[in-house]
XYZ file of C-alpha atoms in Angstrom:
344
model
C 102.371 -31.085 86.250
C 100.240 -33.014 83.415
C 97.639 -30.172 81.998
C 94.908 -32.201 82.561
C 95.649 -32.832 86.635
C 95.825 -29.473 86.664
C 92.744 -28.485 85.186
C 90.814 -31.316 87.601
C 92.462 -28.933 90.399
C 91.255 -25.970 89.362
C 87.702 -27.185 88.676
C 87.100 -30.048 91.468
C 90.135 -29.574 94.056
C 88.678 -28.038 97.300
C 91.698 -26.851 100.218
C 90.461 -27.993 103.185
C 92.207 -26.497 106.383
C 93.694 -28.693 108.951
C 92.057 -26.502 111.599
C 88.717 -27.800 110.456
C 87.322 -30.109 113.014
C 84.295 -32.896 112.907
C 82.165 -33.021 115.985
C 80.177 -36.165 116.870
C 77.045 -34.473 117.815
C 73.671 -35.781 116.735
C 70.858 -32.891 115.628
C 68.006 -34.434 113.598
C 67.094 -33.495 110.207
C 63.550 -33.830 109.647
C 62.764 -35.818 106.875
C 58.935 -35.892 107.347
C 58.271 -39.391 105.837
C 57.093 -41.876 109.186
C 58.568 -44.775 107.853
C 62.169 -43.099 107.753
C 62.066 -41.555 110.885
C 60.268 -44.969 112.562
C 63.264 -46.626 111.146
C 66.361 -45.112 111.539
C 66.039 -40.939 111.113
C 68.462 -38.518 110.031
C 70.385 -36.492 111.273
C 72.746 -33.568 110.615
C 76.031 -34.116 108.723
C 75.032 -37.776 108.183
C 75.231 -39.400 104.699
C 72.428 -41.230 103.797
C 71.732 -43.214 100.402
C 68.742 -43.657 98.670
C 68.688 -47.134 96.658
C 65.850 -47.921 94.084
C 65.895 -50.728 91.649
C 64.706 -48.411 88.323
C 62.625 -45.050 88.123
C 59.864 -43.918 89.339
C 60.362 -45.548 93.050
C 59.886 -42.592 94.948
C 63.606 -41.760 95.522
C 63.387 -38.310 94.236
C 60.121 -37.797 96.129
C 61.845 -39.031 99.752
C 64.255 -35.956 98.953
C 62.546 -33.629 98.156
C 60.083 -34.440 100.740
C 62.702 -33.687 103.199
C 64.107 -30.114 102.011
C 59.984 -29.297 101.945
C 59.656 -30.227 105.488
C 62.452 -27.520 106.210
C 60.349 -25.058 105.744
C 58.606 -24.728 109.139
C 61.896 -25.444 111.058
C 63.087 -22.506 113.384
C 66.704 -22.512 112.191
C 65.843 -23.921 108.657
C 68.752 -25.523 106.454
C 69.838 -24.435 103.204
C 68.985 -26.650 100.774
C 70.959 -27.317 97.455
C 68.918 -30.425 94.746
C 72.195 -31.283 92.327
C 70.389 -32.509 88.866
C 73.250 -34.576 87.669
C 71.981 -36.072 83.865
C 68.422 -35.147 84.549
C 65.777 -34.691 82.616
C 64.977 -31.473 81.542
C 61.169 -31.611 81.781
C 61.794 -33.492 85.163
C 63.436 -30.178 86.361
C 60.809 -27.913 85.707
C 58.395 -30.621 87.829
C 60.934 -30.343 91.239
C 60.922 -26.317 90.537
C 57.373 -26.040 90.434
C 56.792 -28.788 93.586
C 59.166 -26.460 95.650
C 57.430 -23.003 94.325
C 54.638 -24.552 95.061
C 55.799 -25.556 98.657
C 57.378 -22.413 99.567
C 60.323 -23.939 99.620
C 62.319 -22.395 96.413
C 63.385 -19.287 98.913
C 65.971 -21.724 100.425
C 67.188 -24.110 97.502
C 69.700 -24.147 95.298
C 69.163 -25.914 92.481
C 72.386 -26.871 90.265
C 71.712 -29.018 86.815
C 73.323 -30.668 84.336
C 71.567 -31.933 81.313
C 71.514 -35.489 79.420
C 72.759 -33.477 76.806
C 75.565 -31.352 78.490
C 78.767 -32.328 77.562
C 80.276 -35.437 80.483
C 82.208 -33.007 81.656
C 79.362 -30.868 83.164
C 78.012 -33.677 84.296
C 80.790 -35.118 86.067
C 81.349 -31.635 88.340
C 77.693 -30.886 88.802
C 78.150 -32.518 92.248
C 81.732 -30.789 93.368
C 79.453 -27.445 92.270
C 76.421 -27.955 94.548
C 79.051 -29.125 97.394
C 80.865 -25.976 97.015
C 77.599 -23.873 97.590
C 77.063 -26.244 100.575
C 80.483 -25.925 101.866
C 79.825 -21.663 101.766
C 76.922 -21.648 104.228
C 78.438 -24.472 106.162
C 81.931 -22.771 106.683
C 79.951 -19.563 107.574
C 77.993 -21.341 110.814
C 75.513 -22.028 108.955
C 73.295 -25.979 108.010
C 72.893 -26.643 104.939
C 71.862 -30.293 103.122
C 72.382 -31.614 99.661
C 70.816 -34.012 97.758
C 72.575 -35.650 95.072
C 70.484 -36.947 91.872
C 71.976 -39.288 91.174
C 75.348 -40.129 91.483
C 75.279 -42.964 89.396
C 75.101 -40.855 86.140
C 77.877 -39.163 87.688
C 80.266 -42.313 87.291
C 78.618 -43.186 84.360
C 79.619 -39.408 83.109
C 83.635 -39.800 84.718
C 83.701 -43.608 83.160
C 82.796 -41.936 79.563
C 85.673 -39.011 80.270
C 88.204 -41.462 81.463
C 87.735 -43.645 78.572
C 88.179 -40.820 75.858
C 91.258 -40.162 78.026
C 92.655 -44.185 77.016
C 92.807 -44.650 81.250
C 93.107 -48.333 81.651
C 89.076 -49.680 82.440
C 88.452 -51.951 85.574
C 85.576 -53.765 86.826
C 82.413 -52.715 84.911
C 84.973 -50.620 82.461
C 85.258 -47.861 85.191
C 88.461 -46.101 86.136
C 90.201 -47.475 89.397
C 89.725 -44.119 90.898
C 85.667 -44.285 90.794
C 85.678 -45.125 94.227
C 87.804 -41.978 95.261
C 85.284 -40.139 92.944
C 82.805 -40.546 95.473
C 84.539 -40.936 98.752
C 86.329 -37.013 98.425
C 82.980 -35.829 96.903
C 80.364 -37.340 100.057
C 83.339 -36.783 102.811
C 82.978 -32.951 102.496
C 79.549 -33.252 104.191
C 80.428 -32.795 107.919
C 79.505 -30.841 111.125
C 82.168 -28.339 112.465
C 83.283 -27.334 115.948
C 82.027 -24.713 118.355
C 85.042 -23.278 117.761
C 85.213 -23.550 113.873
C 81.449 -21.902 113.951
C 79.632 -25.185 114.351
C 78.109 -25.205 110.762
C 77.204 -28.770 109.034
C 76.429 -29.991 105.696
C 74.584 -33.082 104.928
C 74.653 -34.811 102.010
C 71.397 -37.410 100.897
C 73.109 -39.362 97.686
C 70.999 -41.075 95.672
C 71.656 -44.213 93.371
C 70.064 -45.902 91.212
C 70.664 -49.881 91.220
C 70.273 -52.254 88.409
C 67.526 -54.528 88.286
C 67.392 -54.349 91.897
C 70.690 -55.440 91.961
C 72.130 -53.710 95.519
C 75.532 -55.820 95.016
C 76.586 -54.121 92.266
C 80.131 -51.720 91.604
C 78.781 -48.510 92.367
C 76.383 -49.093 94.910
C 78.644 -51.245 97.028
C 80.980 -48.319 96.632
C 78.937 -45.725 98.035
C 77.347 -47.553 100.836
C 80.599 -48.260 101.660
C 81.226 -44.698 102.350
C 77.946 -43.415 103.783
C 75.820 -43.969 107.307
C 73.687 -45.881 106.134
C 70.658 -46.711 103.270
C 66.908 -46.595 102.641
C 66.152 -49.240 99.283
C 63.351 -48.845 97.853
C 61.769 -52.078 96.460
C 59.772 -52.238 92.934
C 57.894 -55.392 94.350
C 56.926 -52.515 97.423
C 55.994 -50.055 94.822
C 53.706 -52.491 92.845
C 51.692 -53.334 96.052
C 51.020 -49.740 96.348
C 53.294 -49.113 99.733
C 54.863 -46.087 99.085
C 57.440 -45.038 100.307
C 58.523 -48.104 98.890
C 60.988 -48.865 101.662
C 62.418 -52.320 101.830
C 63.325 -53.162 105.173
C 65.232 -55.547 105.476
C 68.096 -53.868 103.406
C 67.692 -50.581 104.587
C 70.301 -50.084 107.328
C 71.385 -47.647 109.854
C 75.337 -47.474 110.821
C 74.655 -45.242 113.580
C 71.561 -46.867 115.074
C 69.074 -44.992 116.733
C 71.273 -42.038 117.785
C 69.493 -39.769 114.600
C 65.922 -40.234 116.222
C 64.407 -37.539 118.741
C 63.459 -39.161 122.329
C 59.841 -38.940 120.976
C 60.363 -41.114 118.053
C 63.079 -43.368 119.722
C 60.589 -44.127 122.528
C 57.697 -45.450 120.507
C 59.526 -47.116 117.434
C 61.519 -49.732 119.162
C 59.590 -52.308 117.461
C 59.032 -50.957 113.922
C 61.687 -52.178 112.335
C 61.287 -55.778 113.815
C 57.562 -56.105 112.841
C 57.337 -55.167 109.190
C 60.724 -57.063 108.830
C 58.914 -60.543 110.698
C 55.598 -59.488 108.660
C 57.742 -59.173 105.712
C 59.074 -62.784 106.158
C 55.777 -64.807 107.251
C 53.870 -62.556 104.228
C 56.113 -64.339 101.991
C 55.802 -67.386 103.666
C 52.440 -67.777 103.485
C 52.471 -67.872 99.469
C 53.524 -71.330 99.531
C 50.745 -72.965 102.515
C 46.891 -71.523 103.975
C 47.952 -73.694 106.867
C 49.174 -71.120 109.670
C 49.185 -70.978 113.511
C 46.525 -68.140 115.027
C 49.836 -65.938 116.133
C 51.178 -65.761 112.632
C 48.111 -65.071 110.950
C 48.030 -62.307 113.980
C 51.152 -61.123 112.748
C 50.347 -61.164 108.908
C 47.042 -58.836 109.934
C 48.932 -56.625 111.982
C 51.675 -56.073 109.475
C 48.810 -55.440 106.739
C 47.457 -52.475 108.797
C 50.985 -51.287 109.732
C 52.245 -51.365 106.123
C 48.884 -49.100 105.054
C 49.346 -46.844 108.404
C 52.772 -45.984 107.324
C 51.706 -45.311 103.535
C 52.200 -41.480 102.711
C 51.652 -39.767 99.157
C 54.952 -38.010 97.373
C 55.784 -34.721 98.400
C 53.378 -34.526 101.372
C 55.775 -34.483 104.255
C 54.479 -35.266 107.616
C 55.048 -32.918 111.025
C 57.178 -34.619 113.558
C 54.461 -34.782 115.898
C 52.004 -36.660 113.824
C 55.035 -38.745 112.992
C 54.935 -39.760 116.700
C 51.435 -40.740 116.908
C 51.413 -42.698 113.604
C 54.513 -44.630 114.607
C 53.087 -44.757 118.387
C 49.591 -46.193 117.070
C 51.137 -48.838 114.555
C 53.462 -50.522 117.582
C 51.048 -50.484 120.596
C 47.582 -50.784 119.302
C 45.621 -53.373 118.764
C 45.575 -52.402 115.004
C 44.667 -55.911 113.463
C 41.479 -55.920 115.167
C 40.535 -52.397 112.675
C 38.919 -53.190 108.758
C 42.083 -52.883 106.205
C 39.693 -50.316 104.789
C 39.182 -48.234 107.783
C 42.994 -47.930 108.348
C 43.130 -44.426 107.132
C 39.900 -43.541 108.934
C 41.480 -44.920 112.111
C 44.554 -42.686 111.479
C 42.611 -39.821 110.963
């Protein structure tokens, strides 16, 4: 065997028993960020990808939002934040959010550096999925949040070129794809009978110039159950989270939202995506019928309803109400700067 396949074994190879069995069940993780559960939800053992086009979208915040709102839940996840090329100082800040929070009692946090040799970069993720892989294979839930895994190919492109491995598309290896399919297929919900433990993972990527077409994204929303996108054009109009969507999709539909959420939210999706489209529309002519300037209000209210600051998840019950006030109220008949009030 060539020494360096063996040493990837050693380091990244995990045995997986054939006696370990996925179960379809559905058990919400809750995120605590309206829009997301409004939208789609999430829900144990899923795989879930967080797009943003640049930094400072809120991607990180979305995360960590949701291993904070674990903290009040009766049979509370573990909770592992992989720092794969981050920022030093930028570690520190998620350490003191979740001290702050309470929430540093259960998460992990694993980090490589900008400066850490590729190598550490590259199996920062197989570490923090081994540590989730512990508590789930001893009936335990655990979820992982992976920041980001696009320094992570970035990382394995640099190793496999020192390594003279013929580049492909983009100059990475023809393996980047299996990079991420072995590491995100680990996350997964056992049997009863194998002790019923799950892990799910929460990837995030970050795009280029918005660009949601490109190698590695394509690859990894390939592989998960679906994406959130976060849109800079969002961001600059002060929505935050700045979720686009329109390219945000769910592969297993509403199946990861409670019978609470799934009851009110029906519409959600369907009237920021039609406000969305006439609120563009509208740049190019003032002449509009009285039902889509209805629509154009109503989405204006909605948009500023659903606004929530970083790192102040929401309980699931409030969630309800928001979502519940947004879809069946008459909302556009409220001043856009009593929308807040009017929540309250």
């Amino acid at each position: 065997m060539d020494i360096i396949e063996q040493f990837k074994r050693q380091l990244e190879g995990v045995q997986i028993s054939p006696e370990i069995e996925e179960i379809g069940e559905v058990v919400e993780i809750k995120d605590g960020v309206a829009k997301i559960s409004g939208l789609r939800g999430v829900e144990n053992f899923e795989i879930i990808e967080f797009d943003g086009s640049g930094r400072g979208l809120g991607k990180t915040a979305i995360a960590l939002d949701a291993i904070i709102n674990q903290k009040n839940e009766k049979d509370r996840p573990k909770c592992i934040y992989v720092a794969c090329g981050q920022k030093k100082s930028k570690i520190k800040k998620i350490i003191a959010t979740l001290e702050k929070a309470g929430a540093m009692e259960y998460t992990t946090i694993v980090c490589a550096f900008p400066d850490d040799p590729a190598g550490f970069i590259y199996l920062a993720p197989f570490a923090g999925a081994s540590i989730g892989e512990y508590f789930r294979d001893n009936k335990q839930d655990a979820l992982i949040v992976y920041d980001d895994l696009t320094k992570q190919a970035w990382a394995w492109r640099e190793i496999s070129l020192i390594l003279r491995r013929p580049p492909g598309r983009e100059a990475y290896p023809g393996d980047v794809f299996f990079l991420h399919s072995r590491l995100l297929e680990r996350a997964a919900m056992l049997s009863p009978e194998m002790g019923g433990g799950s892990l799910t993972a929460l990837p995030i990527i970050e795009t280029q110039a918005g660009d949601i077409s490109g190698y590695i994204p394509t690859n990894v929303i390939s592989i998960t159950d679906g994406q959130i996108f976060l849109n800079s054009t969002l961001f600059k109009k002060e929505q935050k989270p700045a979720i686009d969507v329109g390219t945000s999709v769910s592969r297993v539909g509403s199946s990861a939202q409670i019978k609470a959420v799934k009851k009110v939210a029906g519409r959600l999706k369907l009237d920021l995506a039609q406000f969305q489209e006439l609120e563009r529309f509208s740049e190019f002519t003032e002449e509009l019928d009285p039902q889509t300037k209805k629509t154009i209000e109503r989405g204006k209210r909605m948009t500023i309803l659903l606004r929530q600051n970083d790192l102040e998840p929401m309980p699931i019950e409030k969630e309800v109400i928001v979502i519940f006030t947004g879809v069946n109220s008459d909302i556009e008949e409220v001043a856009i700067d009593k929308i807040k009030d009017f929540e309250k």
